[in-house]
Tab-separated table of C-alpha atoms and ligand atoms in Angstrom:
chain	number	residue	atom	x	y	z
T	6	MET	CA	-47.034	44.771	-1.426
T	7	MET	CA	-48.267	47.857	-3.223
T	8	ILE	CA	-47.099	51.140	-4.732
T	9	ASP	CA	-49.059	54.368	-4.357
T	10	PRO	CA	-48.402	56.371	-7.572
T	11	ILE	CA	-48.411	59.668	-5.677
T	12	GLN	CA	-45.738	58.403	-3.263
T	13	TRP	CA	-43.711	57.159	-6.242
T	14	VAL	CA	-43.732	60.528	-7.959
T	15	ARG	CA	-43.225	62.519	-4.739
T	16	ARG	CA	-40.165	60.414	-3.995
T	17	PHE	CA	-38.950	60.935	-7.576
T	18	ALA	CA	-39.281	64.705	-7.075
T	19	GLU	CA	-37.226	64.508	-3.853
T	20	LEU	CA	-34.501	62.459	-5.536
T	21	VAL	CA	-34.407	64.872	-8.485
T	22	ASP	CA	-34.052	67.756	-6.010
T	23	GLU	CA	-31.119	65.986	-4.361
T	24	HIS	CA	-29.469	65.327	-7.739
T	25	THR	CA	-30.325	68.489	-9.720
T	26	ASP	CA	-26.725	69.728	-9.832
T	27	GLU	CA	-25.398	66.317	-10.874
T	28	LEU	CA	-27.954	66.064	-13.715
T	29	THR	CA	-27.048	69.570	-14.870
T	30	GLU	CA	-23.315	68.824	-14.825
T	31	LEU	CA	-23.810	65.634	-16.826
T	32	ASP	CA	-25.874	67.549	-19.385
T	33	ALA	CA	-23.262	70.337	-19.462
T	34	ALA	CA	-20.728	67.776	-20.710
T	35	ILE	CA	-22.771	66.378	-23.619
T	36	GLY	CA	-25.805	68.640	-23.955
T	37	ASP	CA	-26.975	72.095	-22.940
T	38	ALA	CA	-26.801	71.916	-19.139
T	39	ASP	CA	-30.555	72.021	-18.569
T	40	HIS	CA	-31.490	68.450	-17.620
T	41	GLY	CA	-31.286	69.134	-13.885
T	42	SER	CA	-33.405	72.275	-14.051
T	43	ASN	CA	-35.808	70.665	-16.544
T	44	MET	CA	-36.456	67.694	-14.268
T	45	GLN	CA	-36.546	69.819	-11.122
T	46	ARG	CA	-39.127	72.166	-12.641
T	47	GLY	CA	-41.227	69.289	-13.977
T	48	THR	CA	-41.334	67.183	-10.841
T	49	ALA	CA	-41.946	70.268	-8.654
T	50	ALA	CA	-44.920	71.128	-10.884
T	51	VAL	CA	-46.292	67.617	-10.347
T	52	VAL	CA	-45.935	67.884	-6.568
T	53	ALA	CA	-47.699	71.271	-6.708
T	54	ALA	CA	-50.504	69.828	-8.849
T	55	PHE	CA	-51.046	66.997	-6.342
T	56	ALA	CA	-51.033	69.447	-3.435
T	57	GLU	CA	-53.715	71.492	-5.159
T	58	ASP	CA	-56.100	68.764	-6.281
T	59	ALA	CA	-55.024	65.116	-6.284
T	60	PRO	CA	-57.196	62.738	-8.321
T	61	THR	CA	-58.183	59.558	-6.501
T	62	THR	CA	-57.480	56.750	-8.972
T	63	PRO	CA	-53.970	55.718	-10.089
T	64	SER	CA	-54.877	56.115	-13.761
T	65	GLU	CA	-56.058	59.706	-13.195
T	66	GLN	CA	-53.057	60.461	-10.977
T	67	LEU	CA	-50.561	59.175	-13.545
T	68	LYS	CA	-52.334	61.037	-16.332
T	69	LEU	CA	-51.955	64.255	-14.340
T	70	VAL	CA	-48.247	63.462	-13.881
T	71	GLY	CA	-47.760	62.899	-17.617
T	72	MET	CA	-49.634	66.014	-18.686
T	73	THR	CA	-47.881	68.175	-16.101
T	74	LEU	CA	-44.433	66.906	-17.121
T	75	ILE	CA	-45.121	67.527	-20.810
T	76	ARG	CA	-46.297	71.048	-20.017
T	77	SER	CA	-43.497	71.971	-17.634
T	78	ILE	CA	-40.249	70.152	-18.518
T	79	GLY	CA	-39.732	71.071	-22.154
T	80	GLY	CA	-36.640	69.776	-23.934
T	81	ALA	CA	-36.373	66.258	-25.258
T	82	SER	CA	-37.011	64.677	-21.902
T	83	GLY	CA	-40.379	66.398	-21.222
T	84	PRO	CA	-42.375	64.605	-23.930
T	85	LEU	CA	-40.478	61.365	-23.203
T	86	TYR	CA	-41.130	61.298	-19.447
T	87	GLY	CA	-44.613	62.668	-20.095
T	88	THR	CA	-45.373	59.860	-22.527
T	89	PHE	CA	-43.967	57.332	-20.049
T	90	PHE	CA	-46.526	58.430	-17.445
T	91	LEU	CA	-49.429	58.773	-19.900
T	92	ARG	CA	-48.836	55.178	-21.018
T	93	CYS	CA	-48.523	54.110	-17.377
T	94	ALA	CA	-51.871	55.800	-16.777
T	95	ALA	CA	-53.514	53.969	-19.652
T	96	ALA	CA	-52.229	50.633	-18.311
T	97	ALA	CA	-53.107	51.386	-14.675
T	98	GLY	CA	-56.477	50.611	-13.183
T	99	ASP	CA	-58.586	52.218	-10.502
T	100	THR	CA	-56.810	50.533	-7.599
T	101	GLU	CA	-53.322	50.903	-6.132
T	102	PHE	CA	-50.500	49.160	-7.971
T	103	ASP	CA	-49.813	45.579	-6.952
T	104	ALA	CA	-46.687	43.873	-8.356
T	105	PRO	CA	-48.129	42.642	-11.688
T	106	SER	CA	-50.002	45.870	-12.417
T	107	PHE	CA	-46.933	47.987	-11.647
T	108	ALA	CA	-44.735	45.856	-13.915
T	109	LYS	CA	-47.318	46.071	-16.687
T	110	ALA	CA	-47.592	49.850	-16.381
T	111	PHE	CA	-43.805	50.281	-16.253
T	112	ARG	CA	-43.419	48.223	-19.429
T	113	ALA	CA	-46.176	50.226	-21.130
T	114	GLY	CA	-44.383	53.446	-20.163
T	115	LEU	CA	-41.109	52.174	-21.598
T	116	ASP	CA	-42.871	51.193	-24.829
T	117	GLY	CA	-44.248	54.740	-24.984
T	118	ILE	CA	-40.746	56.223	-24.730
T	119	VAL	CA	-39.632	54.006	-27.600
T	120	ALA	CA	-42.701	54.909	-29.681
T	121	ARG	CA	-41.971	58.588	-29.107
T	122	GLY	CA	-38.166	58.744	-29.312
T	123	LYS	CA	-37.229	55.626	-31.308
T	124	ALA	CA	-34.256	54.908	-29.042
T	125	GLU	CA	-32.647	51.498	-29.179
T	126	SER	CA	-30.315	49.745	-26.795
T	127	GLY	CA	-26.849	51.353	-26.943
T	128	ASP	CA	-27.995	54.771	-28.214
T	129	LYS	CA	-26.914	56.367	-24.872
T	130	THR	CA	-30.341	57.478	-23.621
T	131	MET	CA	-32.726	56.927	-20.722
T	132	PHE	CA	-33.757	53.745	-22.535
T	133	ASP	CA	-30.417	52.165	-21.570
T	134	ALA	CA	-31.387	52.415	-17.876
T	135	LEU	CA	-35.129	51.804	-18.150
T	136	ALA	CA	-35.113	48.756	-20.446
T	137	PRO	CA	-32.816	46.624	-18.225
T	138	ALA	CA	-34.912	47.739	-15.230
T	139	ALA	CA	-38.149	46.576	-16.915
T	140	ASP	CA	-36.528	43.264	-17.837
T	141	ALA	CA	-35.220	42.692	-14.299
T	142	LEU	CA	-38.610	43.555	-12.836
T	143	ASP	CA	-40.398	41.068	-15.083
T	144	GLU	CA	-37.825	38.313	-14.548
T	145	HIS	CA	-37.787	38.617	-10.772
T	146	LEU	CA	-41.573	38.764	-10.467
T	147	ALA	CA	-41.868	35.727	-12.749
T	148	ALA	CA	-39.425	33.911	-10.442
T	149	GLY	CA	-41.734	34.629	-7.509
T	150	ASP	CA	-39.795	37.455	-5.852
T	151	SER	CA	-41.641	40.131	-3.891
T	152	LEU	CA	-42.229	43.549	-5.465
T	153	ALA	CA	-39.591	45.037	-3.127
T	154	ASP	CA	-36.998	42.443	-4.135
T	155	ALA	CA	-37.860	42.701	-7.835
T	156	LEU	CA	-37.536	46.492	-7.661
T	157	ALA	CA	-34.203	46.192	-5.849
T	158	ALA	CA	-33.007	44.110	-8.808
T	159	ALA	CA	-34.515	46.668	-11.195
T	160	VAL	CA	-32.625	49.502	-9.468
T	161	ALA	CA	-29.353	47.564	-9.782
T	162	ALA	CA	-30.083	46.878	-13.458
T	163	ALA	CA	-30.924	50.541	-14.118
T	164	ALA	CA	-27.728	51.693	-12.379
T	165	ALA	CA	-25.649	49.222	-14.389
T	166	GLY	CA	-27.367	50.421	-17.564
T	167	ARG	CA	-26.718	54.041	-16.592
T	168	ASP	CA	-23.027	53.310	-15.981
T	169	GLY	CA	-22.959	51.426	-19.269
T	170	THR	CA	-23.821	54.640	-21.139
T	171	ILE	CA	-20.381	56.111	-20.315
T	172	PRO	CA	-18.457	54.435	-23.167
T	173	MET	CA	-21.363	54.735	-25.618
T	174	LEU	CA	-21.495	57.057	-28.611
T	175	ALA	CA	-24.753	59.041	-28.492
T	176	ARG	CA	-27.106	58.350	-31.370
T	177	LYS	CA	-30.187	60.231	-30.186
T	178	GLY	CA	-30.938	63.739	-28.983
T	179	ARG	CA	-28.607	66.681	-28.509
T	180	ALA	CA	-25.619	64.556	-27.407
T	181	SER	CA	-25.612	62.868	-30.829
T	182	TYR	CA	-24.462	66.180	-32.373
T	183	LEU	CA	-21.152	65.654	-30.543
T	184	GLY	CA	-20.393	62.355	-32.275
T	185	GLU	CA	-17.206	60.815	-30.860
T	186	ARG	CA	-16.959	63.578	-28.241
T	187	SER	CA	-20.014	62.106	-26.488
T	188	VAL	CA	-17.946	59.028	-25.575
T	189	GLY	CA	-16.689	58.908	-21.970
T	190	HIS	CA	-19.645	60.742	-20.392
T	191	GLN	CA	-22.604	59.343	-18.455
T	192	ASP	CA	-25.964	60.089	-20.045
T	193	PRO	CA	-28.062	62.559	-18.010
T	194	GLY	CA	-31.391	60.969	-18.981
T	195	ALA	CA	-30.197	57.495	-17.998
T	196	THR	CA	-29.181	59.047	-14.677
T	197	SER	CA	-32.593	60.610	-13.973
T	198	ALA	CA	-34.293	57.407	-15.180
T	199	THR	CA	-32.354	55.429	-12.559
T	200	LEU	CA	-33.762	57.818	-9.944
T	201	LEU	CA	-37.275	57.048	-11.245
T	202	VAL	CA	-36.730	53.332	-10.618
T	203	LEU	CA	-35.140	53.995	-7.213
T	204	ALA	CA	-38.166	56.134	-6.296
T	205	ALA	CA	-40.486	53.214	-7.118
T	206	LYS	CA	-38.461	50.887	-4.910
T	207	GLN	CA	-38.592	53.387	-2.061
T	208	ALA	CA	-42.356	53.845	-2.504
T	209	VAL	CA	-43.153	50.149	-1.990
T	210	LYS	CA	-45.184	49.501	1.114
N	320	ADP	P1	-32.615	68.427	-24.234
N	320	ADP	O1	-31.706	67.397	-24.852
N	320	ADP	O2	-33.689	68.875	-25.174
N	320	ADP	O3	-31.849	69.552	-23.618
N	320	ADP	P2	-32.843	67.214	-21.629
N	320	ADP	O4	-31.488	67.755	-21.384
N	320	ADP	O5	-33.866	67.492	-20.583
N	320	ADP	O6	-33.396	67.671	-23.043
N	320	ADP	O7	-32.781	65.618	-21.763
N	320	ADP	C1	-31.688	64.966	-22.382
N	320	ADP	C2	-31.875	63.459	-22.241
N	320	ADP	O8	-32.994	63.034	-23.004
N	320	ADP	C3	-30.716	62.643	-22.754
N	320	ADP	O9	-29.709	62.492	-21.764
N	320	ADP	C4	-31.346	61.323	-23.157
N	320	ADP	O10	-31.301	60.368	-22.101
N	320	ADP	C5	-32.782	61.692	-23.401
N	320	ADP	N1	-33.141	61.573	-24.817
N	320	ADP	C6	-32.902	62.444	-25.806
N	320	ADP	N2	-33.418	61.993	-26.971
N	320	ADP	C7	-33.981	60.783	-26.704
N	320	ADP	C8	-34.682	59.803	-27.473
N	320	ADP	N3	-34.922	59.991	-28.777
N	320	ADP	N4	-35.119	58.684	-26.834
N	320	ADP	C9	-34.891	58.502	-25.511
N	320	ADP	N5	-34.247	59.397	-24.746
N	320	ADP	C10	-33.793	60.501	-25.316
N	321	MG	MG1	-30.438	69.326	-22.130
């Protein structure tokens, strides 16, 4: 089983389109109501860049994704998602992702988000969805599961992590300015990050 990076990101863009209003409403509660439009603009710019001139190797494709997201999203999430994909690019090779290479790139991307944003578990960020997803992916592949099955487990772990942000007090980003008032709301970035993992699962072929 393999993942084509372009299919992954195209699917992510479609899911973001379907969930733009939800992401905006979540960010309206604990931020500045721009996460939906930020992500929609960024992923649409990536789809447009691929339509214009798609590079042929996964590392070049993912680098284009990262650079386009950094240029077009803005906000806190632009550099974070951008760094995720630039680190993915650096870990990816010249051939399509197989299970081990995808898991390695995903982990490298997560490490990039941490290097950039310094989030830890429980800070109420995208990390709280992505880190459990990376762990589930690694565990299930190590146990011999297929990439599709391991990604199904990763999606469930991301969704549980996303839901787990609701009672958390935000310690990073704009939501942290709210202090106690951030409690009781689902983190927008953890919500979009769950869509990123779902997109990977749906791009497996
Ligand atoms: P902004 O906060 O600048 O308006 P967005 O609304 O696009 O940017 O993104 C907000 C999301 O970014 C949050 O929900 C959170 O998940 C994520 N985020 C913010 N700061 C950090 C950080 N330091 N590390 C990881 N994720 C973060
Ligand atoms: Mg915002």
